[in-house]
PDB file of C-alpha atoms in Angstrom:
ATOM      1  CA  UNK R   1       0.005  -0.005   0.015  1.00 88.00           C
ATOM      2  CA  UNK R   2       1.484   3.327  -1.032  1.00 87.00           C
ATOM      3  CA  UNK R   3       0.640   6.879  -0.091  1.00 86.00           C
ATOM      4  CA  UNK R   4       1.240   9.495  -2.759  1.00 89.00           C
ATOM      5  CA  UNK R   5       1.535  13.279  -2.701  1.00 88.00           C
ATOM      6  CA  UNK R   6      -0.745  14.301  -5.557  1.00 91.00           C
ATOM      7  CA  UNK R   7       0.911  17.683  -5.954  1.00 94.00           C
ATOM      8  CA  UNK R   8       4.437  16.376  -6.510  1.00 94.00           C
ATOM      9  CA  UNK R   9       3.228  12.996  -7.766  1.00 93.00           C
ATOM     10  CA  UNK R  10       5.764  11.276  -5.541  1.00 94.00           C
ATOM     11  CA  UNK R  11       5.506   8.393  -3.144  1.00 92.00           C
ATOM     12  CA  UNK R  12       5.402   9.564   0.474  1.00 89.00           C
ATOM     13  CA  UNK R  13       5.071   6.313   2.415  1.00 89.00           C
ATOM     14  CA  UNK R  14       4.701   2.596   1.752  1.00 91.00           C
ATOM     15  CA  UNK R  15       3.196  -0.169   3.880  1.00 93.00           C
ATOM     16  CA  UNK R  16       4.400  -3.768   3.377  1.00 93.00           C
ATOM     17  CA  UNK R  17       2.238  -6.858   4.011  1.00 94.00           C
ATOM     18  CA  UNK R  18       3.146 -10.562   4.048  1.00 92.00           C
ATOM     19  CA  UNK R  19       0.215 -11.498   1.799  1.00 94.00           C
ATOM     20  CA  UNK R  20      -2.061  -9.885  -0.814  1.00 95.00           C
ATOM     21  CA  UNK R  21      -4.231  -7.059   0.484  1.00 96.00           C
ATOM     22  CA  UNK R  22      -7.868  -8.030  -0.157  1.00 96.00           C
ATOM     23  CA  UNK R  23      -9.627  -4.898   1.089  1.00 96.00           C
ATOM     24  CA  UNK R  24      -9.120  -1.356   2.330  1.00 96.00           C
ATOM     25  CA  UNK R  25     -11.677   0.964   3.839  1.00 94.00           C
ATOM     26  CA  UNK R  26     -11.846   4.178   5.836  1.00 94.00           C
ATOM     27  CA  UNK R  27     -13.859   4.946   8.904  1.00 93.00           C
ATOM     28  CA  UNK R  28     -16.622   7.491   8.484  1.00 90.00           C
ATOM     29  CA  UNK R  29     -14.489  10.245   9.976  1.00 93.00           C
ATOM     30  CA  UNK R  30     -11.542   9.255   7.809  1.00 93.00           C
ATOM     31  CA  UNK R  31      -9.175   8.813  10.721  1.00 96.00           C
ATOM     32  CA  UNK R  32      -8.590   5.041  10.491  1.00 97.00           C
ATOM     33  CA  UNK R  33      -7.614   2.896   7.519  1.00 96.00           C
ATOM     34  CA  UNK R  34      -8.773  -0.711   7.762  1.00 97.00           C
ATOM     35  CA  UNK R  35      -6.705  -3.246   5.731  1.00 97.00           C
ATOM     36  CA  UNK R  36      -7.290  -6.975   5.341  1.00 97.00           C
ATOM     37  CA  UNK R  37      -4.772  -9.524   4.135  1.00 97.00           C
ATOM     38  CA  UNK R  38      -4.586 -13.280   4.711  1.00 96.00           C
ATOM     39  CA  UNK R  39      -6.039 -13.986   8.155  1.00 97.00           C
ATOM     40  CA  UNK R  40      -5.268 -10.476   9.425  1.00 97.00           C
ATOM     41  CA  UNK R  41      -7.172  -7.222   9.937  1.00 98.00           C
ATOM     42  CA  UNK R  42      -4.975  -4.177  10.539  1.00 98.00           C
ATOM     43  CA  UNK R  43      -5.933  -0.617  11.564  1.00 98.00           C
ATOM     44  CA  UNK R  44      -3.732   2.399  10.677  1.00 97.00           C
ATOM     45  CA  UNK R  45      -3.867   6.088  11.582  1.00 95.00           C
ATOM     46  CA  UNK R  46      -4.544   7.841   8.223  1.00 92.00           C
ATOM     47  CA  UNK R  47      -2.388  10.861   9.031  1.00 89.00           C
ATOM     48  CA  UNK R  48       0.841   8.991   9.827  1.00 89.00           C
ATOM     49  CA  UNK R  49       0.026   5.424   8.574  1.00 92.00           C
ATOM     50  CA  UNK R  50       1.155   4.220  11.991  1.00 94.00           C
ATOM     51  CA  UNK R  51      -0.285   0.786  12.806  1.00 96.00           C
ATOM     52  CA  UNK R  52      -2.835   1.192  15.617  1.00 97.00           C
ATOM     53  CA  UNK R  53      -3.900  -2.438  15.983  1.00 97.00           C
ATOM     54  CA  UNK R  54      -3.723  -5.762  14.194  1.00 97.00           C
ATOM     55  CA  UNK R  55      -5.773  -8.939  14.856  1.00 98.00           C
ATOM     56  CA  UNK R  56      -5.847 -12.473  13.531  1.00 96.00           C
ATOM     57  CA  UNK R  57      -9.110 -13.922  12.271  1.00 96.00           C
ATOM     58  CA  UNK R  58     -10.481 -17.535  12.251  1.00 93.00           C
ATOM     59  CA  UNK R  59     -10.259 -17.823   8.458  1.00 94.00           C
ATOM     60  CA  UNK R  60      -8.898 -16.077   5.368  1.00 96.00           C
ATOM     61  CA  UNK R  61     -10.491 -12.647   5.387  1.00 97.00           C
ATOM     62  CA  UNK R  62     -11.705 -10.662   2.358  1.00 97.00           C
ATOM     63  CA  UNK R  63     -13.229  -7.594   3.921  1.00 97.00           C
ATOM     64  CA  UNK R  64     -13.576  -5.689   7.213  1.00 97.00           C
ATOM     65  CA  UNK R  65     -15.306  -2.553   8.453  1.00 97.00           C
ATOM     66  CA  UNK R  66     -14.865  -0.557  11.649  1.00 97.00           C
ATOM     67  CA  UNK R  67     -18.016   0.927  13.186  1.00 95.00           C
ATOM     68  CA  UNK R  68     -18.055   4.702  13.591  1.00 93.00           C
ATOM     69  CA  UNK R  69     -18.077   4.384  17.398  1.00 94.00           C
ATOM     70  CA  UNK R  70     -14.803   2.468  17.101  1.00 95.00           C
ATOM     71  CA  UNK R  71     -16.050  -0.159  19.553  1.00 95.00           C
ATOM     72  CA  UNK R  72     -16.607  -3.044  17.066  1.00 96.00           C
ATOM     73  CA  UNK R  73     -15.524  -4.193  13.675  1.00 97.00           C
ATOM     74  CA  UNK R  74     -17.006  -6.820  11.338  1.00 96.00           C
ATOM     75  CA  UNK R  75     -15.151  -9.273   9.112  1.00 97.00           C
ATOM     76  CA  UNK R  76     -16.204 -11.511   6.261  1.00 95.00           C
ATOM     77  CA  UNK R  77     -14.141 -14.132   4.462  1.00 94.00           C
ATOM     78  CA  UNK R  78     -13.572 -17.605   3.087  1.00 95.00           C
ATOM     79  CA  UNK R  79     -15.572 -19.642   5.634  1.00 95.00           C
ATOM     80  CA  UNK R  80     -19.012 -18.119   4.662  1.00 94.00           C
ATOM     81  CA  UNK R  81     -19.283 -16.521   8.098  1.00 93.00           C
ATOM     82  CA  UNK R  82     -19.565 -12.963   9.327  1.00 93.00           C
ATOM     83  CA  UNK R  83     -17.723 -12.129  12.536  1.00 95.00           C
ATOM     84  CA  UNK R  84     -18.085  -9.211  14.937  1.00 95.00           C
ATOM     85  CA  UNK R  85     -15.095  -8.329  17.100  1.00 97.00           C
ATOM     86  CA  UNK R  86     -14.329  -5.945  19.944  1.00 97.00           C
ATOM     87  CA  UNK R  87     -11.991  -3.275  18.529  1.00 98.00           C
ATOM     88  CA  UNK R  88     -10.028  -2.702  21.769  1.00 97.00           C
ATOM     89  CA  UNK R  89      -9.335  -6.324  22.587  1.00 97.00           C
ATOM     90  CA  UNK R  90      -9.814  -8.242  19.313  1.00 96.00           C
ATOM     91  CA  UNK R  91     -12.165 -10.658  21.126  1.00 97.00           C
ATOM     92  CA  UNK R  92     -14.775 -12.308  18.968  1.00 96.00           C
ATOM     93  CA  UNK R  93     -18.229 -11.092  20.098  1.00 95.00           C
ATOM     94  CA  UNK R  94     -20.523 -12.869  17.620  1.00 91.00           C
ATOM     95  CA  UNK R  95     -20.440 -14.902  14.408  1.00 92.00           C
ATOM     96  CA  UNK R  96     -23.154 -15.583  11.919  1.00 88.00           C
ATOM     97  CA  UNK R  97     -23.507 -18.005   9.038  1.00 89.00           C
ATOM     98  CA  UNK R  98     -26.030 -16.704   6.565  1.00 87.00           C
ATOM     99  CA  UNK R  99     -24.295 -16.991   3.231  1.00 90.00           C
ATOM    100  CA  UNK R 100     -23.690 -19.967   0.970  1.00 94.00           C
ATOM    101  CA  UNK R 101     -20.418 -18.659  -0.368  1.00 94.00           C
ATOM    102  CA  UNK R 102     -17.378 -16.655   0.657  1.00 96.00           C
ATOM    103  CA  UNK R 103     -18.161 -13.159   2.001  1.00 95.00           C
ATOM    104  CA  UNK R 104     -16.336 -10.605  -0.159  1.00 95.00           C
ATOM    105  CA  UNK R 105     -17.599  -7.354   1.203  1.00 96.00           C
ATOM    106  CA  UNK R 106     -18.800  -5.989   4.567  1.00 96.00           C
ATOM    107  CA  UNK R 107     -19.613  -2.371   5.495  1.00 96.00           C
ATOM    108  CA  UNK R 108     -21.325  -0.505   8.268  1.00 93.00           C
ATOM    109  CA  UNK R 109     -24.235   1.851   7.417  1.00 90.00           C
ATOM    110  CA  UNK R 110     -23.455   5.580   7.841  1.00 89.00           C
ATOM    111  CA  UNK R 111     -25.326   5.632  11.193  1.00 89.00           C
ATOM    112  CA  UNK R 112     -23.610   2.431  12.416  1.00 89.00           C
ATOM    113  CA  UNK R 113     -26.891   0.685  13.226  1.00 88.00           C
ATOM    114  CA  UNK R 114     -26.629  -1.896  10.401  1.00 89.00           C
ATOM    115  CA  UNK R 115     -23.958  -3.598   8.445  1.00 90.00           C
ATOM    116  CA  UNK R 116     -24.217  -5.273   5.065  1.00 90.00           C
ATOM    117  CA  UNK R 117     -22.457  -8.353   3.744  1.00 94.00           C
ATOM    118  CA  UNK R 118     -22.086  -9.364   0.117  1.00 93.00           C
ATOM    119  CA  UNK R 119     -21.234 -12.883  -0.878  1.00 94.00           C
ATOM    120  CA  UNK R 120     -20.071 -14.899  -3.853  1.00 94.00           C
ATOM    121  CA  UNK R 121     -23.468 -16.638  -3.581  1.00 93.00           C
ATOM    122  CA  UNK R 122     -24.998 -13.486  -5.136  1.00 93.00           C
ATOM    123  CA  UNK R 123     -26.756 -12.307  -1.971  1.00 90.00           C
ATOM    124  CA  UNK R 124     -26.553  -9.137   0.099  1.00 88.00           C
ATOM    125  CA  UNK R 125     -27.615  -9.461   3.724  1.00 86.00           C
ATOM    126  CA  UNK R 126     -28.347  -6.795   6.261  1.00 86.00           C
ATOM    127  CA  UNK R 127     -27.486  -7.301   9.912  1.00 84.00           C
ATOM    128  CA  UNK R 128     -28.431  -5.274  12.999  1.00 80.00           C
ATOM    129  CA  UNK R 129     -25.500  -4.007  15.076  1.00 82.00           C
ATOM    130  CA  UNK R 130     -27.645  -4.367  18.214  1.00 77.00           C
ATOM    131  CA  UNK R 131     -29.874  -7.366  17.521  1.00 75.00           C
ATOM    132  CA  UNK R 132     -33.486  -6.969  18.692  1.00 72.00           C
ATOM    133  CA  UNK R 133     -33.813  -3.182  18.440  1.00 72.00           C
ATOM    134  CA  UNK R 134     -36.520  -1.457  16.436  1.00 70.00           C
ATOM    135  CA  UNK R 135     -34.876   0.091  13.360  1.00 69.00           C
ATOM    136  CA  UNK R 136     -36.385   1.229  10.065  1.00 69.00           C
ATOM    137  CA  UNK R 137     -38.593  -1.583   8.808  1.00 67.00           C
ATOM    138  CA  UNK R 138     -37.512  -3.880  11.610  1.00 63.00           C
ATOM    139  CA  UNK R 139     -39.810  -3.818  14.570  1.00 68.00           C
ATOM    140  CA  UNK R 140     -38.636  -5.711  17.616  1.00 65.00           C
ATOM    141  CA  UNK R 141     -41.555  -7.816  18.850  1.00 68.00           C
ATOM    142  CA  UNK R 142     -40.989 -10.022  21.867  1.00 66.00           C
ATOM    143  CA  UNK R 143     -42.744 -13.462  21.721  1.00 69.00           C
ATOM    144  CA  UNK R 144     -45.289 -12.551  24.405  1.00 69.00           C
ATOM    145  CA  UNK R 145     -46.127  -9.334  22.547  1.00 64.00           C
ATOM    146  CA  UNK R 146     -46.664 -11.247  19.274  1.00 58.00           C
ATOM    147  CA  UNK R 147     -49.233 -13.450  21.000  1.00 61.00           C
ATOM    148  CA  UNK R 148     -51.012 -10.395  22.462  1.00 56.00           C
ATOM    149  CA  UNK R 149     -51.083  -8.576  19.096  1.00 53.00           C
ATOM    150  CA  UNK R 150     -52.643 -11.542  17.250  1.00 52.00           C
ATOM    151  CA  UNK R 151     -55.283 -12.250  19.916  1.00 53.00           C
ATOM    152  CA  UNK R 152     -56.153  -8.744  21.151  1.00 52.00           C
ATOM    153  CA  UNK R 153     -59.636  -7.399  20.365  1.00 48.00           C
ATOM    154  CA  UNK R 154     -58.628  -3.837  21.138  1.00 49.00           C
ATOM    155  CA  UNK R 155     -60.615  -3.639  24.391  1.00 48.00           C
ATOM    156  CA  UNK R 156     -57.966  -5.315  26.560  1.00 47.00           C
ATOM    157  CA  UNK R 157     -59.465  -8.826  26.274  1.00 44.00           C
ATOM    158  CA  UNK R 158     -58.492 -11.710  24.114  1.00 42.00           C
ATOM    159  CA  UNK R 159     -60.985 -13.280  21.811  1.00 38.00           C
ATOM    160  CA  UNK R 160     -61.245 -16.681  20.224  1.00 40.00           C
ATOM    161  CA  UNK R 161     -63.297 -17.146  17.067  1.00 40.00           C
ATOM    162  CA  UNK R 162     -65.533 -20.199  17.161  1.00 42.00           C
ATOM    163  CA  UNK R 163     -67.623 -21.780  14.448  1.00 47.00           C
ATOM    164  CA  UNK R 164     -71.255 -22.468  15.163  1.00 45.00           C
TER     165      UNK R 164
END
């Protein structure tokens, strides 16, 4: 990865990696560069290109995205799974298998409430950052609320329709 001065058209700095870089992305505020290569996700300060953090992943990784709050990052790769990690510690928080092919792209939404994953299987999936919250078209309905909504007559009593 090379940084260029566009005025002088000269190379300013170069980052070396031990395997092919598969993805690069910037945080919403532009302060952190996220780079994936092999089984590694690395984070760099965009002003100095100083490495801030680097973490190993369970499988070969194709894409990663750091949430705007800089608390979590998501990773997709060869094993068809999507992983969510703690940015400070690198600990795996969650993993999901929803694709039927390698995950080639993951990105957080501008508000950080969702992230999208795109796979070789031709699908795009949307995931909630905080599962179970009401957001956009998603309405969080607890199981007991779902029963009440389907049986409620509107006057506070439940009704059962009978034939006869």
